[in-house]
PDB file of C-alpha atoms in Angstrom:
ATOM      1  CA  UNK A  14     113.500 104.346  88.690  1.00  0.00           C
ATOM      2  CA  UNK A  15     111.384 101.299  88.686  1.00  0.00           C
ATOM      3  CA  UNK A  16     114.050  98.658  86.494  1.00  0.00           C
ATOM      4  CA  UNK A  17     117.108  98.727  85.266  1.00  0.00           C
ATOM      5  CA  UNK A  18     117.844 100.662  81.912  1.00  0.00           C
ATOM      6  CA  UNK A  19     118.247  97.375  79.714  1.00  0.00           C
ATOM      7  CA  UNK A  20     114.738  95.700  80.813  1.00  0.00           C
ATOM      8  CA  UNK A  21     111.296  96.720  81.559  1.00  0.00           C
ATOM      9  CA  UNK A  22     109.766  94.442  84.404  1.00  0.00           C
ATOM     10  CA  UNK A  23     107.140  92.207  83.668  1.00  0.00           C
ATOM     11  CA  UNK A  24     103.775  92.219  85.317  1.00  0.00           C
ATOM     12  CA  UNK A  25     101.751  89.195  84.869  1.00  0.00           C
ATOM     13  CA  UNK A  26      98.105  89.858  85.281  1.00  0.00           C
ATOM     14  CA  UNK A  27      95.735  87.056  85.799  1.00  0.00           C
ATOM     15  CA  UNK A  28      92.465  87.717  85.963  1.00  0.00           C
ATOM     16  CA  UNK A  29      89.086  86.386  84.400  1.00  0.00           C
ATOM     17  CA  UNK A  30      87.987  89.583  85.048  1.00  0.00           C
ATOM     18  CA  UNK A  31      88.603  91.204  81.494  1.00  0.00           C
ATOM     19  CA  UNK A  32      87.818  94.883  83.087  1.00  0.00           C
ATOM     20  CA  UNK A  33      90.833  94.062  85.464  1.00  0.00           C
ATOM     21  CA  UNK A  34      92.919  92.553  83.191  1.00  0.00           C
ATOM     22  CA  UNK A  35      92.407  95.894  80.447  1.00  0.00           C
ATOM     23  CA  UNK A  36      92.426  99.027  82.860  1.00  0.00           C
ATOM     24  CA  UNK A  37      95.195  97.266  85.037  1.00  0.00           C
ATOM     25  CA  UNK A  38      97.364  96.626  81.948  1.00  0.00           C
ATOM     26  CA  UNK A  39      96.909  99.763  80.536  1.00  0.00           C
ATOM     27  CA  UNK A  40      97.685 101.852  83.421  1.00  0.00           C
ATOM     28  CA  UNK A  41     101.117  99.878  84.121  1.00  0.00           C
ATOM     29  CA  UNK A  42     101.971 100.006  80.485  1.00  0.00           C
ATOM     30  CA  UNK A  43     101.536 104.029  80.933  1.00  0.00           C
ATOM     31  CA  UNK A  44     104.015 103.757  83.635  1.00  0.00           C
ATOM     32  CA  UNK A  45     106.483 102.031  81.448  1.00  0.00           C
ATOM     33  CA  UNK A  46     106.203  98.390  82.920  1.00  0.00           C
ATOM     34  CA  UNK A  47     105.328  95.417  80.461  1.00  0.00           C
ATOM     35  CA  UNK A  48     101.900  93.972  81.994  1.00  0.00           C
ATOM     36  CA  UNK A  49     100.914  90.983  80.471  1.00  0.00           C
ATOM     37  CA  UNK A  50      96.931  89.976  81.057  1.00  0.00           C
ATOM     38  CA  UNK A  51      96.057  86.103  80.983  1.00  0.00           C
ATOM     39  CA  UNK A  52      92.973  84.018  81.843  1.00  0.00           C
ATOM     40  CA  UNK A  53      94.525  80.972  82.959  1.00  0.00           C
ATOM     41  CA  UNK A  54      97.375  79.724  84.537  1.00  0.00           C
ATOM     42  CA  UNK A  55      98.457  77.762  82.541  1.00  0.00           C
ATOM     43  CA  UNK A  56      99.348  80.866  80.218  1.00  0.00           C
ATOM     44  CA  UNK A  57     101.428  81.816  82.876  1.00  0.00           C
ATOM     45  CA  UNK A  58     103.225  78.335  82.368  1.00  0.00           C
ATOM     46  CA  UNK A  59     103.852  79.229  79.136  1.00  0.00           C
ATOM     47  CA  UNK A  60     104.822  82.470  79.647  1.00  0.00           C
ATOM     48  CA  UNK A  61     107.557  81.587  82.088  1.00  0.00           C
ATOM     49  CA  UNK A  62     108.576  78.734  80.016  1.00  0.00           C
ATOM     50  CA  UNK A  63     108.937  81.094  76.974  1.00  0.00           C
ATOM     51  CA  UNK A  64     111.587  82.755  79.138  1.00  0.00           C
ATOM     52  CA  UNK A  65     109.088  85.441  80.878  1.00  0.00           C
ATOM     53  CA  UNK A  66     109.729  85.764  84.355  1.00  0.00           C
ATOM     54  CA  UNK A  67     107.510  87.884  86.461  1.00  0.00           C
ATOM     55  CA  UNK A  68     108.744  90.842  88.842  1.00  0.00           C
ATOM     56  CA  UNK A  69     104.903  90.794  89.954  1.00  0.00           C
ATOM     57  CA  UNK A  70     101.824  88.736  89.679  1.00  0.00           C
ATOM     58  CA  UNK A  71      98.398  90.146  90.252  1.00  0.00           C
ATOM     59  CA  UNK A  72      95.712  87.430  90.552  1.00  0.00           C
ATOM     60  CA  UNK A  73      92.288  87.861  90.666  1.00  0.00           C
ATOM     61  CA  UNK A  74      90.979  85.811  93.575  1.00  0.00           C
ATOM     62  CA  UNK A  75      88.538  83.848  91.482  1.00  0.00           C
ATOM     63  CA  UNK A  76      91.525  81.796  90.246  1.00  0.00           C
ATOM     64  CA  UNK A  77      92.088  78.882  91.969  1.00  0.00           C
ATOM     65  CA  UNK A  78      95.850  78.353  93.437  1.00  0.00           C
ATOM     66  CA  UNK A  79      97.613  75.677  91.652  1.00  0.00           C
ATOM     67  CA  UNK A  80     100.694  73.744  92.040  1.00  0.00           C
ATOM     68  CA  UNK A  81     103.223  75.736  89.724  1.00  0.00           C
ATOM     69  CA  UNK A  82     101.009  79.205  90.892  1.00  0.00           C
ATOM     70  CA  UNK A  83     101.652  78.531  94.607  1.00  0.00           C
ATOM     71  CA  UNK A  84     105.382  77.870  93.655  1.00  0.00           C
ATOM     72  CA  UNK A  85     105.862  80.934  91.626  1.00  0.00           C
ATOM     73  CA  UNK A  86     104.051  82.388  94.868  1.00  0.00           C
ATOM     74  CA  UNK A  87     107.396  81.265  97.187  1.00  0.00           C
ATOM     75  CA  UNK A  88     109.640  83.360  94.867  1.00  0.00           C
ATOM     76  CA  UNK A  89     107.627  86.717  93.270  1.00  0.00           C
ATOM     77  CA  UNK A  90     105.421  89.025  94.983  1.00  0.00           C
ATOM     78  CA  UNK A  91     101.768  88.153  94.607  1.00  0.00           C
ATOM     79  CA  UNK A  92      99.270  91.186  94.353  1.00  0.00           C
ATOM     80  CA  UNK A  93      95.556  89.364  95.112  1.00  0.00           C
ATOM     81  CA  UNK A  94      92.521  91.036  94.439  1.00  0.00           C
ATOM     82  CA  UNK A  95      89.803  88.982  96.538  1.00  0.00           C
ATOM     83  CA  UNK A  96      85.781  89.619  97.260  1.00  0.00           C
ATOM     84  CA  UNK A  97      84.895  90.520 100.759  1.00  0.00           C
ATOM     85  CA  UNK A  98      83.715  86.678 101.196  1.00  0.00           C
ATOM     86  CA  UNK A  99      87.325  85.874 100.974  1.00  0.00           C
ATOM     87  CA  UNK A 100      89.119  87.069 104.107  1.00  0.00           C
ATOM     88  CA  UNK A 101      91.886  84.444 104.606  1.00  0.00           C
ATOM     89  CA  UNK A 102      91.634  82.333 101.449  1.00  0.00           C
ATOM     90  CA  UNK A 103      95.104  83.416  99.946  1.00  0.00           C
ATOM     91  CA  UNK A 104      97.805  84.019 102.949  1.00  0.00           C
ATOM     92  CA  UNK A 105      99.949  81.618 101.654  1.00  0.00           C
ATOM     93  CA  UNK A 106     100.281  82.652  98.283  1.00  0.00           C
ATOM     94  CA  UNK A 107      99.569  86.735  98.776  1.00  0.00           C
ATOM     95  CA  UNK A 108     102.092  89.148  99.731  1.00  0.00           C
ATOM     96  CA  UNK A 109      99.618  92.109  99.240  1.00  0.00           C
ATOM     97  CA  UNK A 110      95.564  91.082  99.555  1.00  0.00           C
ATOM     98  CA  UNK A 111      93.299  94.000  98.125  1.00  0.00           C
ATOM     99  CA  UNK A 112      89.676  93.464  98.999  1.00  0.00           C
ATOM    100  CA  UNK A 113      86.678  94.024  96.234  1.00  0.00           C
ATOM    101  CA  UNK A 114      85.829  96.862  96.028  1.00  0.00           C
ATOM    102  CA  UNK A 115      88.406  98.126  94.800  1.00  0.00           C
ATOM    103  CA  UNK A 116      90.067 100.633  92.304  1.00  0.00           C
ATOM    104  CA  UNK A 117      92.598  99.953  89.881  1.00  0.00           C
ATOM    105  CA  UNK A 118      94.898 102.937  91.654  1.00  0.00           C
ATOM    106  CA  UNK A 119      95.080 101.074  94.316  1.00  0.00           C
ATOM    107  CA  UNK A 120      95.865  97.579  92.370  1.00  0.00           C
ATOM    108  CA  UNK A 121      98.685  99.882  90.632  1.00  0.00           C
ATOM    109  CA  UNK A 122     100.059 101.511  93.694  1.00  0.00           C
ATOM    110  CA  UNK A 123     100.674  97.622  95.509  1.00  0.00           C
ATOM    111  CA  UNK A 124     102.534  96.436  92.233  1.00  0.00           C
ATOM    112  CA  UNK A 125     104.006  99.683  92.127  1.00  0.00           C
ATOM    113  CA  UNK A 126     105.019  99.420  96.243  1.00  0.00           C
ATOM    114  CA  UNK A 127     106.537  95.624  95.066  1.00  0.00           C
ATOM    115  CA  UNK A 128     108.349  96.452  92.424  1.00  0.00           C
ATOM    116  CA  UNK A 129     110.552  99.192  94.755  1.00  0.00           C
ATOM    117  CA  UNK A 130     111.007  96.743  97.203  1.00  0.00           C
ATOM    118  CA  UNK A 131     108.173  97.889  99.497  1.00  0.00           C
ATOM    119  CA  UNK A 132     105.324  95.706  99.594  1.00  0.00           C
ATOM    120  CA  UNK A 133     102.167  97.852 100.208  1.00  0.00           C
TER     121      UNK A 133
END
């Protein structure tokens, strides 16, 4: 089992990429985890201040890193899905870095890894 019986986890996905976002949400929701797809991160600021806390963030590596992002960073698994270009741009905030290109099995499997307590 992925979570406990009372709650689902939450999977924040944040991603300009829409194709990401869609197919990665989709697939996660199939597994019964609640993905939740933003552009910005300042959603994800409102998200956590709504009371949404994330088991695991997947960020698209076309975000940049800011302040609350790189904090969240130091306590949740980060799943980062970077071009080829961008070998050691996210070792700080990354627990998992999946190079482009790459397949949304693969994006699943890493949150997947995470969310049993064994980082991929």
């Amino acid at each position: 089992m992925l979570y406990c019986k009372t709650r689902m986890p939450i999977v924040f996905i944040l991603a300009r990429d829409w194709p990401l976002r869609v197919l990665l949400r989709a697939e996660l929701r199939e597994r019964g985890i609640q993905a939740i797809g933003m552009q910005t991160a300042g959603e994800v600021g409102t998200r956590i201040a709504s009371g949404d806390m994330p088991s695991v963030v997947v960020l698209e590596a076309s975000q940049d890193l800011e302040p609350g992002l790189e904090s969240l960073a130091r306590r949740v698994p980060f799943v980062v899905v970077a071009s080829g270009a961008d070998q050691d741009a996210w070792p700080a905030a990354a627990t998992t870095v999946l190079h482009r290109p790459v397949r949304i099995a693969e994006v699943v499997a890493a949150v997947l890894g995470h969310l049993r307590g064994r980082p991929a």
